[in-house]
Amino acid sequence: MSKLEATIRLEQRFALLREVIASYRIRLQEMEQEVVQLFTTNQLSAISACMGEKQRIVRLMNRLEQFINQWEHNGEVGIVHESKREHLNT
């Protein structure tokens, strides 16, 4: 596998991670509606569990976003970065 192929595959993985983050955002919106429904039926323990799950998802999303930003801004990932390095090496 060439460096270019490896870079493209890595970028595809970052795209998949962004899709995961987007699905977490959708889940958080759904959870907001669930909490409202739980509140109307006075299910405090379920609300507490839902809030714990929300905090876990938010932490995970933040870590994934930091991971993506760290690697993309590091200059080690991306087709654009690869072509820049090739230009500098010639």
CSV table of N, CA and C in Angstrom, one decimal:
chain,number,residue,atom,x,y,z
A,1,MET,N,0.8,-1.2,0.0
A,1,MET,CA,0.0,0.0,0.0
A,1,MET,C,0.9,1.2,0.0
A,2,SER,N,0.6,2.2,-0.9
A,2,SER,CA,1.4,3.4,-1.0
A,2,SER,C,1.0,4.3,0.2
A,3,LYS,N,1.8,5.4,0.3
A,3,LYS,CA,1.5,6.4,1.3
A,3,LYS,C,0.2,7.1,1.0
A,4,LEU,N,0.0,7.3,-0.3
A,4,LEU,CA,-1.2,8.0,-0.7
A,4,LEU,C,-2.4,7.2,-0.3
A,5,GLU,N,-2.4,5.9,-0.6
A,5,GLU,CA,-3.5,5.0,-0.2
A,5,GLU,C,-3.7,5.0,1.3
A,6,ALA,N,-2.7,4.9,2.0
A,6,ALA,CA,-2.8,4.9,3.5
A,6,ALA,C,-3.4,6.2,4.0
A,7,THR,N,-3.0,7.3,3.4
A,7,THR,CA,-3.5,8.6,3.8
A,7,THR,C,-5.0,8.7,3.5
A,8,ILE,N,-5.4,8.2,2.3
A,8,ILE,CA,-6.8,8.2,1.9
A,8,ILE,C,-7.6,7.4,2.9
A,9,ARG,N,-7.1,6.2,3.2
A,9,ARG,CA,-7.8,5.3,4.2
A,9,ARG,C,-7.9,6.0,5.5
A,10,LEU,N,-6.9,6.7,5.9
A,10,LEU,CA,-6.9,7.4,7.2
A,10,LEU,C,-8.0,8.5,7.2
A,11,GLU,N,-8.1,9.2,6.1
A,11,GLU,CA,-9.1,10.2,6.0
A,11,GLU,C,-10.5,9.6,6.0
A,12,GLN,N,-10.6,8.5,5.4
A,12,GLN,CA,-11.9,7.8,5.4
A,12,GLN,C,-12.3,7.4,6.9
A,13,ARG,N,-11.3,7.0,7.6
A,13,ARG,CA,-11.6,6.7,9.1
A,13,ARG,C,-12.0,8.0,9.8
A,14,PHE,N,-11.4,9.1,9.5
A,14,PHE,CA,-11.8,10.3,10.2
A,14,PHE,C,-13.2,10.7,9.7
A,15,ALA,N,-13.6,10.4,8.5
A,15,ALA,CA,-14.9,10.7,8.0
A,15,ALA,C,-15.9,9.8,8.8
A,16,LEU,N,-15.5,8.6,9.0
A,16,LEU,CA,-16.4,7.7,9.8
A,16,LEU,C,-16.5,8.2,11.3
A,17,LEU,N,-15.5,8.7,11.8
A,17,LEU,CA,-15.5,9.2,13.2
A,17,LEU,C,-16.5,10.4,13.2
A,18,ARG,N,-16.4,11.2,12.2
A,18,ARG,CA,-17.3,12.4,12.1
A,18,ARG,C,-18.8,11.9,12.1
A,19,GLU,N,-19.0,10.8,11.3
A,19,GLU,CA,-20.4,10.3,11.3
A,19,GLU,C,-20.8,9.8,12.7
A,20,VAL,N,-19.9,9.2,13.4
A,20,VAL,CA,-20.2,8.7,14.7
A,20,VAL,C,-20.6,9.9,15.6
A,21,ILE,N,-19.8,11.0,15.5
A,21,ILE,CA,-20.1,12.2,16.3
A,21,ILE,C,-21.5,12.7,15.9
A,22,ALA,N,-21.8,12.7,14.6
A,22,ALA,CA,-23.1,13.2,14.2
A,22,ALA,C,-24.2,12.4,14.8
A,23,SER,N,-24.0,11.1,14.8
A,23,SER,CA,-25.0,10.2,15.4
A,23,SER,C,-25.2,10.4,16.9
A,24,TYR,N,-24.1,10.7,17.6
A,24,TYR,CA,-24.2,11.1,19.0
A,24,TYR,C,-25.0,12.4,19.2
A,25,ARG,N,-24.8,13.3,18.3
A,25,ARG,CA,-25.5,14.6,18.4
A,25,ARG,C,-27.0,14.3,18.3
A,26,ILE,N,-27.4,13.4,17.3
A,26,ILE,CA,-28.8,13.1,17.1
A,26,ILE,C,-29.3,12.4,18.4
A,27,ARG,N,-28.5,11.5,18.9
A,27,ARG,CA,-28.9,10.8,20.2
A,27,ARG,C,-29.1,11.8,21.3
A,28,LEU,N,-28.3,12.8,21.4
A,28,LEU,CA,-28.4,13.8,22.5
A,28,LEU,C,-29.8,14.5,22.3
A,29,GLN,N,-30.1,14.8,21.1
A,29,GLN,CA,-31.4,15.5,20.9
A,29,GLN,C,-32.6,14.6,21.3
A,30,GLU,N,-32.5,13.3,20.9
A,30,GLU,CA,-33.5,12.4,21.3
A,30,GLU,C,-33.6,12.3,22.9
A,31,MET,N,-32.5,12.3,23.5
A,31,MET,CA,-32.4,12.2,25.0
A,31,MET,C,-33.1,13.4,25.6
A,32,GLU,N,-33.0,14.6,25.0
A,32,GLU,CA,-33.6,15.8,25.5
A,32,GLU,C,-35.2,15.5,25.6
A,33,GLN,N,-35.7,15.0,24.5
A,33,GLN,CA,-37.1,14.7,24.5
A,33,GLN,C,-37.5,13.6,25.5
A,34,GLU,N,-36.6,12.6,25.6
A,34,GLU,CA,-36.9,11.6,26.6
A,34,GLU,C,-37.0,12.2,28.0
A,35,VAL,N,-36.1,13.1,28.3
A,35,VAL,CA,-36.0,13.7,29.7
A,35,VAL,C,-37.3,14.5,29.9
A,36,VAL,N,-37.8,15.2,28.9
A,36,VAL,CA,-39.0,15.9,29.1
A,36,VAL,C,-40.2,14.9,29.4
A,37,GLN,N,-40.2,13.8,28.7
A,37,GLN,CA,-41.3,12.8,28.9
A,37,GLN,C,-41.1,12.2,30.3
A,38,LEU,N,-39.9,11.9,30.7
A,38,LEU,CA,-39.7,11.4,32.0
A,38,LEU,C,-40.1,12.3,33.1
A,39,PHE,N,-39.8,13.6,32.9
A,39,PHE,CA,-40.1,14.6,33.9
A,39,PHE,C,-41.6,14.7,34.1
A,40,THR,N,-42.4,14.6,33.0
A,40,THR,CA,-43.8,14.7,33.1
A,40,THR,C,-44.4,13.6,33.9
A,41,THR,N,-43.7,12.4,33.9
A,41,THR,CA,-44.2,11.3,34.6
A,41,THR,C,-43.5,11.1,35.9
A,42,ASN,N,-42.6,12.1,36.3
A,42,ASN,CA,-42.0,12.1,37.6
A,42,ASN,C,-41.1,10.9,37.8
A,43,GLN,N,-40.3,10.5,36.8
A,43,GLN,CA,-39.4,9.4,36.9
A,43,GLN,C,-38.0,9.9,37.1
A,44,LEU,N,-37.7,10.3,38.4
A,44,LEU,CA,-36.5,10.9,38.7
A,44,LEU,C,-35.2,10.0,38.5
A,45,SER,N,-35.3,8.7,38.8
A,45,SER,CA,-34.2,7.8,38.7
A,45,SER,C,-33.9,7.7,37.2
A,46,ALA,N,-34.9,7.6,36.4
A,46,ALA,CA,-34.6,7.5,34.9
A,46,ALA,C,-34.0,8.7,34.4
A,47,ILE,N,-34.5,9.9,34.9
A,47,ILE,CA,-33.9,11.2,34.5
A,47,ILE,C,-32.4,11.2,34.8
A,48,SER,N,-32.1,10.8,36.0
A,48,SER,CA,-30.7,10.7,36.5
A,48,SER,C,-29.8,9.8,35.6
A,49,ALA,N,-30.4,8.7,35.3
A,49,ALA,CA,-29.6,7.7,34.4
A,49,ALA,C,-29.4,8.4,33.0
A,50,CYS,N,-30.4,9.0,32.5
A,50,CYS,CA,-30.3,9.7,31.2
A,50,CYS,C,-29.3,10.8,31.2
A,51,MET,N,-29.3,11.5,32.3
A,51,MET,CA,-28.3,12.6,32.4
A,51,MET,C,-26.9,12.1,32.5
A,52,GLY,N,-26.7,11.0,33.2
A,52,GLY,CA,-25.4,10.3,33.3
A,52,GLY,C,-24.9,9.8,31.9
A,53,GLU,N,-25.9,9.3,31.1
A,53,GLU,CA,-25.6,8.8,29.8
A,53,GLU,C,-25.2,10.0,28.9
A,54,LYS,N,-25.9,11.1,29.1
A,54,LYS,CA,-25.7,12.3,28.3
A,54,LYS,C,-24.2,12.8,28.6
A,55,GLN,N,-23.8,12.8,29.8
A,55,GLN,CA,-22.5,13.3,30.2
A,55,GLN,C,-21.4,12.4,29.6
A,56,ARG,N,-21.7,11.1,29.6
A,56,ARG,CA,-20.8,10.1,29.0
A,56,ARG,C,-20.6,10.4,27.5
A,57,ILE,N,-21.7,10.6,26.8
A,57,ILE,CA,-21.7,10.8,25.3
A,57,ILE,C,-21.0,12.1,25.0
A,58,VAL,N,-21.2,13.2,25.8
A,58,VAL,CA,-20.6,14.5,25.6
A,58,VAL,C,-19.1,14.3,25.7
A,59,ARG,N,-18.6,13.6,26.8
A,59,ARG,CA,-17.2,13.4,27.0
A,59,ARG,C,-16.6,12.7,25.8
A,60,LEU,N,-17.3,11.6,25.4
A,60,LEU,CA,-16.8,10.8,24.3
A,60,LEU,C,-16.7,11.7,23.0
A,61,MET,N,-17.7,12.5,22.7
A,61,MET,CA,-17.7,13.3,21.5
A,61,MET,C,-16.6,14.3,21.6
A,62,ASN,N,-16.3,14.9,22.8
A,62,ASN,CA,-15.2,15.9,22.9
A,62,ASN,C,-13.9,15.2,22.7
A,63,ARG,N,-13.7,14.0,23.2
A,63,ARG,CA,-12.4,13.3,23.0
A,63,ARG,C,-12.2,12.9,21.5
A,64,LEU,N,-13.3,12.5,20.8
A,64,LEU,CA,-13.2,12.2,19.4
A,64,LEU,C,-12.9,13.4,18.6
A,65,GLU,N,-13.5,14.5,18.9
A,65,GLU,CA,-13.3,15.8,18.2
A,65,GLU,C,-11.9,16.3,18.4
A,66,GLN,N,-11.4,16.1,19.6
A,66,GLN,CA,-10.0,16.5,19.9
A,66,GLN,C,-9.0,15.7,19.2
A,67,PHE,N,-9.3,14.4,19.1
A,67,PHE,CA,-8.4,13.4,18.4
A,67,PHE,C,-8.3,13.8,17.0
A,68,ILE,N,-9.5,14.0,16.3
A,68,ILE,CA,-9.5,14.4,14.9
A,68,ILE,C,-8.8,15.7,14.7
A,69,ASN,N,-9.0,16.7,15.5
A,69,ASN,CA,-8.4,18.0,15.3
A,69,ASN,C,-6.9,17.9,15.5
A,70,GLN,N,-6.5,17.1,16.5
A,70,GLN,CA,-5.0,17.0,16.8
A,70,GLN,C,-4.3,16.4,15.6
A,71,TRP,N,-4.9,15.3,15.0
A,71,TRP,CA,-4.2,14.6,13.9
A,71,TRP,C,-4.3,15.4,12.6
A,72,GLU,N,-5.4,16.1,12.3
A,72,GLU,CA,-5.6,16.8,11.1
A,72,GLU,C,-4.7,18.1,11.1
A,73,HIS,N,-4.6,18.7,12.3
A,73,HIS,CA,-3.8,20.0,12.3
A,73,HIS,C,-2.4,19.7,12.6
A,74,ASN,N,-2.0,18.5,12.8
A,74,ASN,CA,-0.6,18.1,13.1
A,74,ASN,C,0.2,18.1,11.8
A,75,GLY,N,-0.5,18.1,10.7
A,75,GLY,CA,0.3,18.1,9.4
A,75,GLY,C,0.7,16.7,9.0
A,76,GLU,N,0.2,15.7,9.7
A,76,GLU,CA,0.6,14.4,9.3
A,76,GLU,C,-0.5,13.7,8.5
A,77,VAL,N,-1.6,14.3,8.4
A,77,VAL,CA,-2.8,13.6,7.7
A,77,VAL,C,-3.3,14.4,6.6
A,78,GLY,N,-3.7,13.8,5.5
A,78,GLY,CA,-4.4,14.5,4.5
A,78,GLY,C,-3.7,14.5,3.2
A,79,ILE,N,-4.4,14.4,2.1
A,79,ILE,CA,-3.9,14.4,0.8
A,79,ILE,C,-3.2,15.8,0.5
A,80,VAL,N,-3.8,16.8,1.0
A,80,VAL,CA,-3.2,18.2,0.8
A,80,VAL,C,-1.8,18.2,1.4
A,81,HIS,N,-1.7,17.7,2.6
A,81,HIS,CA,-0.4,17.7,3.3
A,81,HIS,C,0.6,16.9,2.6
A,82,GLU,N,0.1,15.7,2.1
A,82,GLU,CA,1.0,14.8,1.4
A,82,GLU,C,1.6,15.5,0.1
A,83,SER,N,0.8,16.2,-0.6
A,83,SER,CA,1.3,16.9,-1.8
A,83,SER,C,2.3,18.0,-1.5
A,84,LYS,N,2.0,18.7,-0.4
A,84,LYS,CA,2.9,19.7,0.1
A,84,LYS,C,4.3,19.1,0.4
A,85,ARG,N,4.3,18.0,1.1
A,85,ARG,CA,5.6,17.4,1.4
A,85,ARG,C,6.3,16.9,0.2
A,86,GLU,N,5.6,16.4,-0.8
A,86,GLU,CA,6.2,16.0,-2.0
A,86,GLU,C,6.9,17.2,-2.7
A,87,HIS,N,6.2,18.3,-2.7
A,87,HIS,CA,6.7,19.5,-3.3
A,87,HIS,C,8.0,20.0,-2.6
A,88,LEU,N,8.0,19.9,-1.3
A,88,LEU,CA,9.1,20.3,-0.5
A,88,LEU,C,10.3,19.4,-0.7
A,89,ASN,N,10.1,18.2,-1.0
A,89,ASN,CA,11.2,17.2,-1.1
A,89,ASN,C,11.8,17.2,-2.5
A,90,THR,N,11.2,17.9,-3.4
A,90,THR,CA,11.8,17.9,-4.8
A,90,THR,C,12.8,19.1,-5.0
